[in-house]
Amino acid sequence: MVDIPKEITHTGHHPRMAVVWSVLSAEIERFAAGTGATLRILDVGGGSGGFAVPLAELGHDVTVVEPSANALASLHQRAADAGVTDRVRAVQADADELPDVAEPGTADLVLCHSVLEMVDYPDTALDALANVCAPGGAVSILVANRIAAVFGKALAGHFQTALDLLTHIDGVIDGRDTIKRRFETATLTALVGGSKLVTEQVHGVGVVGDLLPASAAQSESGEALREFELATAARVPFRDMATQIHLLARKPMR
């Protein structure tokens, strides 16, 4: 994995998110290829700009599509504090409304992080992501991992809950989950393929980070944890046990 720019490493992210930033940094380097070209980035469900603002600080133009007015207010403030308001555009809309707010083929990089768990029809959402992505561009997808949820509940001694997560078709606990589904690597890659995107990379995000006390990530062992997450993110079986699955897909050239 590539080194992560200092604009990103200094933003205070949990060490496990270094995996996602490393993949995105490599994609940005691939796109620029020494030319310093500016990417057109679309962040669907981008919230208060945890990804958008650091990417804008790197010199790229980012549009955030987000339904929450409060999150967009925080995004505006964060962008202002970072001095990148000219590079961050906010659109208040749901992911389902993407075809109405984004032109086809206009994004070099599309982010869809922690969104597919919440929408009614993830296949339709992925079709919309593929449509707005430019030919040759990339789509970054981050989703909750069913295996990690099952494993976590079992380790906590909640075996019936673990069984419920394991056997439910969407990997959720009826009546007690705030999300609509969890994914596994195979189900996610199949869904992505159905939208005619080509999976290039799959990584686990939070292989052990979410099993540790919060203080561990902030202590002197935080850097070691970051290095461990980077080292295990692409290695099976560690990858498939992580809290989240990160997938980078490519839209084929016409």
mmCIF file of C-alpha atoms in Angstrom:
data_model
loop_
_atom_site.group_PDB
_atom_site.id
_atom_site.type_symbol
_atom_site.label_atom_id
_atom_site.label_comp_id
_atom_site.label_asym_id
_atom_site.label_seq_id
_atom_site.Cartn_x
_atom_site.Cartn_y
_atom_site.Cartn_z
ATOM 1 C CA MET A 1 0.000 0.000 0.000
ATOM 2 C CA VAL A 2 1.087 3.545 -0.693
ATOM 3 C CA ASP A 3 2.034 6.176 1.858
ATOM 4 C CA ILE A 4 -0.846 8.342 3.042
ATOM 5 C CA PRO A 5 -0.516 12.120 2.490
ATOM 6 C CA LYS A 6 0.032 14.187 5.630
ATOM 7 C CA GLU A 7 -3.200 16.121 4.969
ATOM 8 C CA ILE A 8 -4.961 12.822 5.642
ATOM 9 C CA THR A 9 -2.835 11.290 8.387
ATOM 10 C CA HIS A 10 -3.281 14.380 10.548
ATOM 11 C CA THR A 11 -7.080 14.342 10.473
ATOM 12 C CA GLY A 12 -7.455 12.152 13.544
ATOM 13 C CA HIS A 13 -8.990 9.100 11.935
ATOM 14 C CA HIS A 14 -9.073 5.790 13.741
ATOM 15 C CA PRO A 15 -6.031 3.723 12.642
ATOM 16 C CA ARG A 16 -8.244 1.207 10.841
ATOM 17 C CA MET A 17 -9.355 3.890 8.374
ATOM 18 C CA ALA A 18 -5.773 4.082 7.136
ATOM 19 C CA VAL A 19 -6.669 1.133 4.902
ATOM 20 C CA VAL A 20 -9.304 3.126 3.024
ATOM 21 C CA TRP A 21 -7.107 6.200 2.768
ATOM 22 C CA SER A 22 -4.232 4.150 1.410
ATOM 23 C CA VAL A 23 -6.425 2.708 -1.361
ATOM 24 C CA LEU A 24 -7.814 6.144 -2.231
ATOM 25 C CA SER A 25 -4.341 7.682 -2.240
ATOM 26 C CA ALA A 26 -3.140 5.032 -4.690
ATOM 27 C CA GLU A 27 -6.129 5.706 -6.950
ATOM 28 C CA ILE A 28 -5.424 9.437 -6.891
ATOM 29 C CA GLU A 29 -1.779 8.786 -7.791
ATOM 30 C CA ARG A 30 -2.857 6.485 -10.620
ATOM 31 C CA PHE A 31 -5.232 9.102 -12.003
ATOM 32 C CA ALA A 32 -2.776 11.974 -11.791
ATOM 33 C CA ALA A 33 0.126 9.911 -13.184
ATOM 34 C CA GLY A 34 2.570 12.759 -12.662
ATOM 35 C CA THR A 35 0.339 15.384 -14.303
ATOM 36 C CA GLY A 36 -1.187 16.727 -11.110
ATOM 37 C CA ALA A 37 -4.648 16.468 -12.639
ATOM 38 C CA THR A 38 -7.619 17.438 -10.466
ATOM 39 C CA LEU A 39 -10.135 14.680 -9.793
ATOM 40 C CA ARG A 40 -13.879 15.198 -9.859
ATOM 41 C CA ILE A 41 -15.000 13.307 -6.741
ATOM 42 C CA LEU A 42 -18.563 12.484 -5.727
ATOM 43 C CA ASP A 43 -19.088 11.482 -2.086
ATOM 44 C CA VAL A 44 -22.513 9.864 -1.693
ATOM 45 C CA GLY A 45 -23.692 9.955 1.907
ATOM 46 C CA GLY A 46 -20.577 11.955 2.750
ATOM 47 C CA GLY A 47 -21.944 13.352 6.000
ATOM 48 C CA SER A 48 -19.922 16.166 7.556
ATOM 49 C CA GLY A 49 -16.974 15.743 5.197
ATOM 50 C CA GLY A 50 -14.670 13.285 6.934
ATOM 51 C CA PHE A 51 -13.436 12.191 3.516
ATOM 52 C CA ALA A 52 -14.473 15.151 1.381
ATOM 53 C CA VAL A 53 -12.522 17.878 3.167
ATOM 54 C CA PRO A 54 -9.149 16.053 3.293
ATOM 55 C CA LEU A 55 -9.564 15.178 -0.398
ATOM 56 C CA ALA A 56 -10.311 18.834 -1.161
ATOM 57 C CA GLU A 57 -7.186 19.769 0.817
ATOM 58 C CA LEU A 58 -5.247 17.604 -1.631
ATOM 59 C CA GLY A 59 -6.526 19.857 -4.421
ATOM 60 C CA HIS A 60 -9.507 17.918 -5.762
ATOM 61 C CA ASP A 61 -13.078 19.039 -6.407
ATOM 62 C CA VAL A 62 -15.578 17.177 -4.223
ATOM 63 C CA THR A 63 -19.374 17.105 -4.337
ATOM 64 C CA VAL A 64 -21.064 15.690 -1.234
ATOM 65 C CA VAL A 65 -24.572 14.249 -1.590
ATOM 66 C CA GLU A 66 -26.063 13.971 1.888
ATOM 67 C CA PRO A 67 -29.694 14.032 3.177
ATOM 68 C CA SER A 68 -28.964 15.494 6.631
ATOM 69 C CA ALA A 69 -29.078 19.279 6.870
ATOM 70 C CA ASN A 70 -27.134 19.154 10.152
ATOM 71 C CA ALA A 71 -24.367 17.102 8.563
ATOM 72 C CA LEU A 72 -24.151 19.535 5.656
ATOM 73 C CA ALA A 73 -23.907 22.463 8.069
ATOM 74 C CA SER A 74 -20.963 20.718 9.740
ATOM 75 C CA LEU A 75 -19.474 20.065 6.307
ATOM 76 C CA HIS A 76 -19.634 23.775 5.424
ATOM 77 C CA GLN A 77 -17.921 24.685 8.700
ATOM 78 C CA ARG A 78 -15.240 22.032 8.290
ATOM 79 C CA ALA A 79 -14.542 23.136 4.735
ATOM 80 C CA ALA A 80 -14.343 26.779 5.837
ATOM 81 C CA ASP A 81 -11.940 25.939 8.662
ATOM 82 C CA ALA A 82 -9.739 24.064 6.177
ATOM 83 C CA GLY A 83 -9.926 26.863 3.606
ATOM 84 C CA VAL A 84 -11.398 24.670 0.867
ATOM 85 C CA THR A 85 -14.939 26.011 0.447
ATOM 86 C CA ASP A 86 -14.206 26.639 -3.232
ATOM 87 C CA ARG A 87 -13.512 22.930 -3.743
ATOM 88 C CA VAL A 88 -16.420 21.426 -1.779
ATOM 89 C CA ARG A 89 -19.983 21.479 -3.092
ATOM 90 C CA ALA A 90 -22.896 20.219 -0.984
ATOM 91 C CA VAL A 91 -26.138 18.756 -2.303
ATOM 92 C CA GLN A 92 -28.945 17.780 0.072
ATOM 93 C CA ALA A 93 -30.385 14.555 -1.317
ATOM 94 C CA ASP A 94 -30.739 10.868 -0.576
ATOM 95 C CA ALA A 95 -28.671 8.256 -2.360
ATOM 96 C CA ASP A 96 -31.872 7.204 -4.118
ATOM 97 C CA GLU A 97 -32.038 10.669 -5.694
ATOM 98 C CA LEU A 98 -28.558 10.467 -7.199
ATOM 99 C CA PRO A 99 -29.781 10.263 -10.826
ATOM 100 C CA ASP A 100 -31.586 13.592 -10.274
ATOM 101 C CA VAL A 101 -28.612 15.505 -8.835
ATOM 102 C CA ALA A 102 -25.547 14.152 -10.674
ATOM 103 C CA GLU A 103 -24.875 13.996 -14.405
ATOM 104 C CA PRO A 104 -23.888 10.640 -15.916
ATOM 105 C CA GLY A 105 -20.188 10.011 -16.395
ATOM 106 C CA THR A 106 -19.038 13.106 -14.508
ATOM 107 C CA ALA A 107 -17.109 11.641 -11.533
ATOM 108 C CA ASP A 108 -13.573 10.289 -11.724
ATOM 109 C CA LEU A 109 -13.932 8.820 -8.232
ATOM 110 C CA VAL A 110 -17.183 7.953 -6.448
ATOM 111 C CA LEU A 111 -17.298 7.285 -2.709
ATOM 112 C CA CYS A 112 -20.174 5.291 -1.238
ATOM 113 C CA HIS A 113 -19.262 4.600 2.374
ATOM 114 C CA SER A 114 -21.724 3.116 4.887
ATOM 115 C CA VAL A 115 -24.661 3.736 2.547
ATOM 116 C CA LEU A 116 -25.587 0.411 0.934
ATOM 117 C CA GLU A 117 -26.540 -0.939 4.365
ATOM 118 C CA MET A 118 -29.264 1.704 4.632
ATOM 119 C CA VAL A 119 -30.914 1.970 1.205
ATOM 120 C CA ASP A 120 -33.958 -0.042 0.186
ATOM 121 C CA TYR A 121 -32.464 -1.328 -3.048
ATOM 122 C CA PRO A 122 -28.657 -1.598 -3.065
ATOM 123 C CA ASP A 123 -28.625 -2.930 -6.621
ATOM 124 C CA THR A 124 -30.420 0.192 -7.851
ATOM 125 C CA ALA A 125 -28.040 2.377 -5.842
ATOM 126 C CA LEU A 126 -25.039 0.650 -7.394
ATOM 127 C CA ASP A 127 -26.483 1.127 -10.872
ATOM 128 C CA ALA A 128 -26.721 4.856 -10.106
ATOM 129 C CA LEU A 129 -23.128 4.939 -8.846
ATOM 130 C CA ALA A 130 -21.917 3.197 -11.984
ATOM 131 C CA ASN A 131 -23.891 5.613 -14.138
ATOM 132 C CA VAL A 132 -22.409 8.746 -12.600
ATOM 133 C CA CYS A 133 -18.856 7.343 -12.691
ATOM 134 C CA ALA A 134 -16.788 8.295 -15.737
ATOM 135 C CA PRO A 135 -15.469 5.472 -17.948
ATOM 136 C CA GLY A 136 -12.193 4.307 -16.423
ATOM 137 C CA GLY A 137 -13.116 5.885 -13.100
ATOM 138 C CA ALA A 138 -13.359 4.129 -9.744
ATOM 139 C CA VAL A 139 -16.045 3.510 -7.134
ATOM 140 C CA SER A 140 -15.045 3.126 -3.475
ATOM 141 C CA ILE A 141 -17.554 1.123 -1.427
ATOM 142 C CA LEU A 142 -17.492 0.568 2.338
ATOM 143 C CA VAL A 143 -20.062 -1.721 3.973
ATOM 144 C CA ALA A 144 -20.733 -3.544 7.238
ATOM 145 C CA ASN A 145 -19.445 -7.125 7.329
ATOM 146 C CA ARG A 146 -21.830 -9.866 8.452
ATOM 147 C CA ILE A 147 -19.033 -12.234 9.515
ATOM 148 C CA ALA A 148 -17.536 -9.658 11.872
ATOM 149 C CA ALA A 149 -20.926 -8.998 13.463
ATOM 150 C CA VAL A 150 -21.478 -12.721 14.054
ATOM 151 C CA PHE A 151 -17.972 -13.152 15.449
ATOM 152 C CA GLY A 152 -18.256 -10.119 17.714
ATOM 153 C CA LYS A 153 -21.527 -11.257 19.271
ATOM 154 C CA ALA A 154 -20.153 -14.776 19.790
ATOM 155 C CA LEU A 155 -17.020 -13.432 21.503
ATOM 156 C CA ALA A 156 -19.241 -11.396 23.810
ATOM 157 C CA GLY A 157 -21.118 -14.573 24.749
ATOM 158 C CA HIS A 158 -24.329 -13.592 22.927
ATOM 159 C CA PHE A 159 -24.614 -16.861 21.034
ATOM 160 C CA GLN A 160 -28.303 -16.677 20.153
ATOM 161 C CA THR A 161 -27.825 -13.204 18.715
ATOM 162 C CA ALA A 162 -24.821 -14.474 16.774
ATOM 163 C CA LEU A 163 -26.956 -17.292 15.376
ATOM 164 C CA ASP A 164 -29.690 -14.840 14.428
ATOM 165 C CA LEU A 165 -27.186 -12.725 12.505
ATOM 166 C CA LEU A 166 -25.774 -15.815 10.855
ATOM 167 C CA THR A 167 -29.090 -17.204 9.669
ATOM 168 C CA HIS A 168 -30.969 -14.025 8.741
ATOM 169 C CA ILE A 169 -30.885 -13.504 4.977
ATOM 170 C CA ASP A 170 -29.611 -9.921 5.381
ATOM 171 C CA GLY A 171 -27.476 -10.557 8.467
ATOM 172 C CA VAL A 172 -29.478 -8.347 10.806
ATOM 173 C CA ILE A 173 -31.331 -8.745 14.093
ATOM 174 C CA ASP A 174 -35.051 -8.294 13.524
ATOM 175 C CA GLY A 175 -36.411 -5.252 15.317
ATOM 176 C CA ARG A 176 -33.091 -4.333 16.925
ATOM 177 C CA ASP A 177 -30.828 -3.243 14.072
ATOM 178 C CA THR A 178 -30.440 0.294 12.784
ATOM 179 C CA ILE A 179 -29.250 -0.943 9.394
ATOM 180 C CA LYS A 180 -31.100 -2.985 6.783
ATOM 181 C CA ARG A 181 -28.374 -5.448 5.830
ATOM 182 C CA ARG A 182 -24.788 -6.603 6.209
ATOM 183 C CA PHE A 183 -22.605 -8.025 3.478
ATOM 184 C CA GLU A 184 -19.962 -10.660 2.927
ATOM 185 C CA THR A 185 -17.189 -10.390 0.346
ATOM 186 C CA ALA A 186 -18.877 -12.790 -2.077
ATOM 187 C CA THR A 187 -22.296 -11.117 -1.895
ATOM 188 C CA LEU A 188 -20.799 -7.649 -2.297
ATOM 189 C CA THR A 189 -18.643 -8.527 -5.302
ATOM 190 C CA ALA A 190 -21.617 -10.231 -6.958
ATOM 191 C CA LEU A 191 -23.749 -7.137 -6.411
ATOM 192 C CA VAL A 192 -21.032 -4.892 -7.819
ATOM 193 C CA GLY A 193 -20.628 -7.121 -10.851
ATOM 194 C CA GLY A 194 -24.347 -6.887 -11.513
ATOM 195 C CA SER A 195 -23.881 -3.152 -12.064
ATOM 196 C CA LYS A 196 -21.178 -3.860 -14.664
ATOM 197 C CA LEU A 197 -18.407 -2.559 -12.423
ATOM 198 C CA VAL A 198 -15.203 -4.595 -12.172
ATOM 199 C CA THR A 199 -13.910 -5.345 -8.676
ATOM 200 C CA GLU A 200 -10.190 -4.588 -8.456
ATOM 201 C CA GLN A 201 -9.438 -4.625 -4.724
ATOM 202 C CA VAL A 202 -11.107 -5.897 -1.566
ATOM 203 C CA HIS A 203 -9.800 -5.037 1.900
ATOM 204 C CA GLY A 204 -10.974 -5.563 5.442
ATOM 205 C CA VAL A 205 -11.342 -2.433 7.550
ATOM 206 C CA GLY A 206 -11.069 -2.911 11.296
ATOM 207 C CA VAL A 207 -9.615 -6.402 11.514
ATOM 208 C CA VAL A 208 -9.031 -6.043 15.259
ATOM 209 C CA GLY A 209 -9.392 -2.313 15.897
ATOM 210 C CA ASP A 210 -13.029 -2.481 16.928
ATOM 211 C CA LEU A 211 -12.385 -5.377 19.294
ATOM 212 C CA LEU A 212 -9.970 -3.289 21.365
ATOM 213 C CA PRO A 213 -10.667 -0.635 24.014
ATOM 214 C CA ALA A 214 -10.890 2.854 22.507
ATOM 215 C CA SER A 215 -7.831 3.879 24.503
ATOM 216 C CA ALA A 216 -5.670 1.414 22.586
ATOM 217 C CA ALA A 217 -6.024 3.344 19.331
ATOM 218 C CA GLN A 218 -4.982 6.584 21.029
ATOM 219 C CA SER A 219 -2.084 5.179 23.047
ATOM 220 C CA GLU A 220 1.501 4.564 22.027
ATOM 221 C CA SER A 221 0.306 1.333 20.425
ATOM 222 C CA GLY A 222 -1.900 3.283 18.011
ATOM 223 C CA GLU A 223 0.763 3.394 15.300
ATOM 224 C CA ALA A 224 1.438 -0.315 15.701
ATOM 225 C CA LEU A 225 -2.297 -0.965 15.381
ATOM 226 C CA ARG A 226 -2.364 1.084 12.174
ATOM 227 C CA GLU A 227 0.504 -0.945 10.729
ATOM 228 C CA PHE A 228 -1.196 -4.200 11.719
ATOM 229 C CA GLU A 229 -4.442 -3.145 10.043
ATOM 230 C CA LEU A 230 -2.580 -2.234 6.850
ATOM 231 C CA ALA A 231 -0.652 -5.519 6.861
ATOM 232 C CA THR A 232 -3.705 -7.747 7.340
ATOM 233 C CA ALA A 233 -6.328 -5.825 5.351
ATOM 234 C CA ALA A 234 -5.925 -7.840 2.139
ATOM 235 C CA ARG A 235 -4.962 -11.191 3.647
ATOM 236 C CA VAL A 236 -7.502 -13.981 3.975
ATOM 237 C CA PRO A 237 -8.874 -14.898 6.508
ATOM 238 C CA PHE A 238 -8.153 -11.592 8.301
ATOM 239 C CA ARG A 239 -9.777 -9.554 5.530
ATOM 240 C CA ASP A 240 -13.054 -11.413 5.793
ATOM 241 C CA MET A 241 -13.258 -11.031 9.584
ATOM 242 C CA ALA A 242 -12.981 -7.228 9.623
ATOM 243 C CA THR A 243 -15.767 -4.959 10.839
ATOM 244 C CA GLN A 244 -16.218 -3.493 7.375
ATOM 245 C CA ILE A 245 -15.431 -4.501 3.811
ATOM 246 C CA HIS A 246 -13.842 -1.958 1.503
ATOM 247 C CA LEU A 247 -14.092 -2.610 -2.226
ATOM 248 C CA LEU A 248 -12.629 -0.588 -5.088
ATOM 249 C CA ALA A 249 -14.328 -1.179 -8.428
ATOM 250 C CA ARG A 250 -13.582 0.182 -11.898
ATOM 251 C CA LYS A 251 -16.002 1.281 -14.589
ATOM 252 C CA PRO A 252 -14.792 -0.197 -17.891
ATOM 253 C CA MET A 253 -13.810 2.135 -20.695
ATOM 254 C CA ARG A 254 -16.333 2.356 -23.503
#
